[in-house]
Amino acid sequence: MAKVRRRNDKRGSYDAIDLLLLQYYEPYMERAAEAEELLCRGGYAEAVARTAQEGGFCHNAYKGEALRQETDGRIFVGNFDKCSAELPLADLAAYIRRYFKKTEGTAAGISAMLERYGRHCPLSERDMILLQGMLLYPEKFLRLINEYYNRRRTCVSPAMRERLAAAAKEELNGVRLKSIIAGGC
């Protein structure tokens, strides 16, 4: 984002996406730095190395329709097309983000999710710190900015403006989610 901002400042003219970037630059850079600090404090690099060594993976498309429950209570997960070597905790973070996007997410709802998840995969204090960092990081906004600025373009697509504006609004949930998790659901 810093590189794009410098390039736009030199150019002197701004399109609609440039203006959105300028609007969200400071708060998202601060959030990204805070998320990075949380991820470092939670031992993200070590956890990823341990997960890779143990053969762990992340589903990367964890949605309700990927879950199936048998009558005896056993849960099955399908749709592993996008899985990769990553912390399984990333799936939980993505699921919580989706919950907030699709519903009027509440602290009680997240608390119930964490409690159920913890029954099968206990969450340590470090896991909770990592989860805060993952939820705070403005991943979707940064991914769309990267997509926009690294693609050849002749005009600013209204669809891209809408996607980026929607992502910016969604990312505002990150601070709220971090505080809910930090509050010890």
Coordinates of C-alpha atoms in Angstrom, one line a residue:
M1 CA 0.0 0.0 0.0
A2 CA 2.9 2.4 0.8
K3 CA 4.4 1.8 -2.7
V4 CA 1.0 2.5 -4.4
R5 CA 0.5 5.6 -2.3
R6 CA 3.9 7.0 -3.2
R7 CA 3.3 6.2 -6.9
N8 CA 0.0 8.0 -6.8
D9 CA 1.4 11.0 -5.0
K10 CA 4.1 11.3 -7.7
R11 CA 1.5 11.0 -10.5
G12 CA -0.6 13.8 -9.0
S13 CA -3.9 12.5 -10.4
Y14 CA -6.3 10.2 -8.6
D15 CA -9.0 7.9 -9.8
A16 CA -11.9 6.5 -7.6
I17 CA -9.8 3.6 -6.3
D18 CA -6.9 5.9 -5.5
L19 CA -9.2 8.0 -3.4
L20 CA -10.5 4.9 -1.5
L21 CA -6.9 3.9 -0.9
L22 CA -6.1 7.3 0.5
Q23 CA -9.2 7.2 2.7
Y24 CA -8.3 3.9 4.3
Y25 CA -4.5 4.0 4.1
E26 CA -3.7 5.2 7.6
P27 CA -6.2 3.1 9.6
Y28 CA -5.4 0.0 7.6
M29 CA -1.6 0.4 7.8
E30 CA -2.0 0.8 11.6
R31 CA -4.2 -2.3 11.8
A32 CA -1.8 -4.3 9.6
A33 CA 1.0 -3.3 11.9
E34 CA -1.0 -4.2 15.0
A35 CA -2.0 -7.5 13.5
E36 CA 1.6 -8.3 12.6
E37 CA 2.7 -7.6 16.2
L38 CA 0.0 -9.9 17.5
L39 CA 1.0 -12.6 15.0
C40 CA 4.6 -12.3 16.1
R41 CA 3.7 -12.3 19.8
G42 CA 1.5 -15.4 19.2
G43 CA 4.4 -17.2 17.5
Y44 CA 2.9 -17.4 14.0
A45 CA 6.1 -18.4 12.2
E46 CA 6.8 -21.2 14.7
A47 CA 3.2 -22.4 14.6
V48 CA 3.3 -22.5 10.8
A49 CA 6.6 -24.4 10.8
R50 CA 5.2 -26.9 13.4
T51 CA 2.0 -27.4 11.4
A52 CA 4.0 -28.0 8.2
Q53 CA 6.2 -30.5 10.0
E54 CA 3.1 -32.3 11.4
G55 CA 1.4 -32.3 8.1
G56 CA -1.4 -30.0 9.1
F57 CA -3.4 -28.0 6.6
C58 CA -6.0 -25.3 6.2
H59 CA -9.3 -25.9 4.4
N60 CA -9.4 -22.3 3.0
A61 CA -13.1 -22.5 2.0
Y62 CA -14.7 -23.4 5.3
K63 CA -18.4 -22.6 4.9
G64 CA -21.5 -24.1 6.3
E65 CA -22.2 -26.0 3.1
A66 CA -18.8 -27.8 3.5
L67 CA -20.0 -29.3 6.9
R68 CA -22.1 -32.4 7.2
Q69 CA -23.4 -33.9 10.4
E70 CA -24.4 -37.6 10.8
T71 CA -27.3 -38.6 13.0
D72 CA -24.8 -39.8 15.6
G73 CA -23.3 -36.3 15.9
R74 CA -20.1 -37.0 13.9
I75 CA -19.2 -34.1 11.7
F76 CA -17.7 -34.4 8.2
V77 CA -16.0 -31.7 6.1
G78 CA -16.0 -31.7 2.3
N79 CA -14.8 -29.4 -0.5
F80 CA -11.0 -29.6 0.0
D81 CA -10.3 -28.1 -3.4
K82 CA -8.5 -25.0 -2.0
C83 CA -6.7 -26.6 1.0
S84 CA -3.1 -25.7 1.7
A85 CA -0.3 -26.0 4.2
E86 CA -1.4 -23.3 6.8
L87 CA -2.6 -23.1 10.3
P88 CA -6.0 -24.7 10.8
L89 CA -6.7 -21.7 13.0
A90 CA -7.0 -19.7 9.7
D91 CA -10.1 -21.6 9.0
L92 CA -11.6 -20.5 12.3
A93 CA -10.7 -16.9 11.6
A94 CA -12.3 -17.1 8.1
Y95 CA -15.4 -18.7 9.6
I96 CA -15.8 -16.0 12.2
R97 CA -15.3 -13.3 9.5
R98 CA -18.0 -15.0 7.4
Y99 CA -20.3 -15.2 10.4
F100 CA -20.0 -11.4 10.9
K101 CA -20.5 -10.7 7.3
K102 CA -23.6 -12.9 6.8
T103 CA -25.3 -12.2 10.2
E104 CA -25.6 -9.6 12.9
G105 CA -22.6 -11.2 14.6
T106 CA -22.6 -11.1 18.4
A107 CA -20.1 -11.7 21.1
A108 CA -22.3 -14.5 22.4
G109 CA -22.3 -16.1 18.9
I110 CA -18.5 -16.0 18.7
S111 CA -18.2 -17.3 22.3
A112 CA -20.4 -20.3 21.3
M113 CA -18.3 -20.9 18.2
L114 CA -15.1 -20.8 20.2
E115 CA -16.5 -23.1 22.8
R116 CA -17.6 -25.7 20.3
Y117 CA -14.3 -25.4 18.3
G118 CA -12.4 -25.8 21.6
R119 CA -14.2 -29.1 22.4
H120 CA -12.4 -30.7 19.4
C121 CA -9.3 -28.5 19.2
P122 CA -8.5 -26.8 22.5
L123 CA -7.4 -23.1 22.0
S124 CA -4.4 -22.0 24.0
E125 CA -3.7 -18.4 25.0
R126 CA -1.3 -18.1 22.1
D127 CA -4.0 -19.4 19.7
M128 CA -6.3 -16.6 20.9
I129 CA -3.6 -14.1 20.3
L130 CA -3.0 -15.5 16.8
L131 CA -6.8 -15.4 16.2
Q132 CA -6.9 -11.8 17.1
G133 CA -4.1 -11.0 14.7
M134 CA -5.8 -12.9 11.9
L135 CA -9.1 -11.2 12.5
L136 CA -7.6 -7.7 12.7
Y137 CA -5.5 -8.0 9.5
P138 CA -7.3 -6.2 6.6
E139 CA -6.7 -9.1 4.3
K140 CA -9.6 -8.7 1.8
F141 CA -9.0 -5.0 1.3
L142 CA -5.3 -5.5 0.8
R143 CA -5.9 -8.4 -1.6
L144 CA -8.3 -6.3 -3.7
I145 CA -5.9 -3.3 -3.7
N146 CA -3.1 -5.7 -4.9
E147 CA -5.3 -7.1 -7.6
Y148 CA -6.3 -3.7 -8.8
Y149 CA -2.8 -2.2 -8.9
N150 CA -1.1 -5.2 -10.4
R151 CA -3.4 -5.6 -13.3
R152 CA -3.3 -3.7 -16.6
R153 CA -6.3 -1.5 -16.7
T154 CA -7.7 1.1 -19.0
C155 CA -10.5 2.3 -16.9
V156 CA -11.8 2.1 -13.3
S157 CA -14.4 -0.6 -13.2
P158 CA -17.5 0.3 -11.2
A159 CA -17.6 -3.3 -10.0
M160 CA -14.1 -3.0 -8.6
R161 CA -15.0 0.2 -6.8
E162 CA -18.1 -1.6 -5.3
R163 CA -16.0 -4.6 -4.3
L164 CA -13.4 -2.4 -2.6
A165 CA -15.9 -0.2 -0.8
A166 CA -17.7 -3.4 0.4
A167 CA -14.4 -4.9 1.6
A168 CA -13.5 -1.7 3.4
K169 CA -16.8 -1.8 5.3
E170 CA -16.3 -5.5 6.1
E171 CA -12.8 -4.9 7.4
L172 CA -14.2 -2.5 10.0
N173 CA -15.4 -5.6 11.7
G174 CA -11.8 -6.6 12.4
V175 CA -11.4 -4.2 15.2
R176 CA -14.6 -5.3 16.8
L177 CA -13.8 -9.0 16.4
K178 CA -10.3 -8.5 17.9
S179 CA -11.8 -6.8 20.9
I180 CA -14.4 -9.6 21.4
I181 CA -11.7 -12.3 21.2
A182 CA -9.4 -10.2 23.5
G183 CA -12.3 -9.8 25.9
G184 CA -12.1 -13.5 26.6
C185 CA -15.4 -14.8 25.1

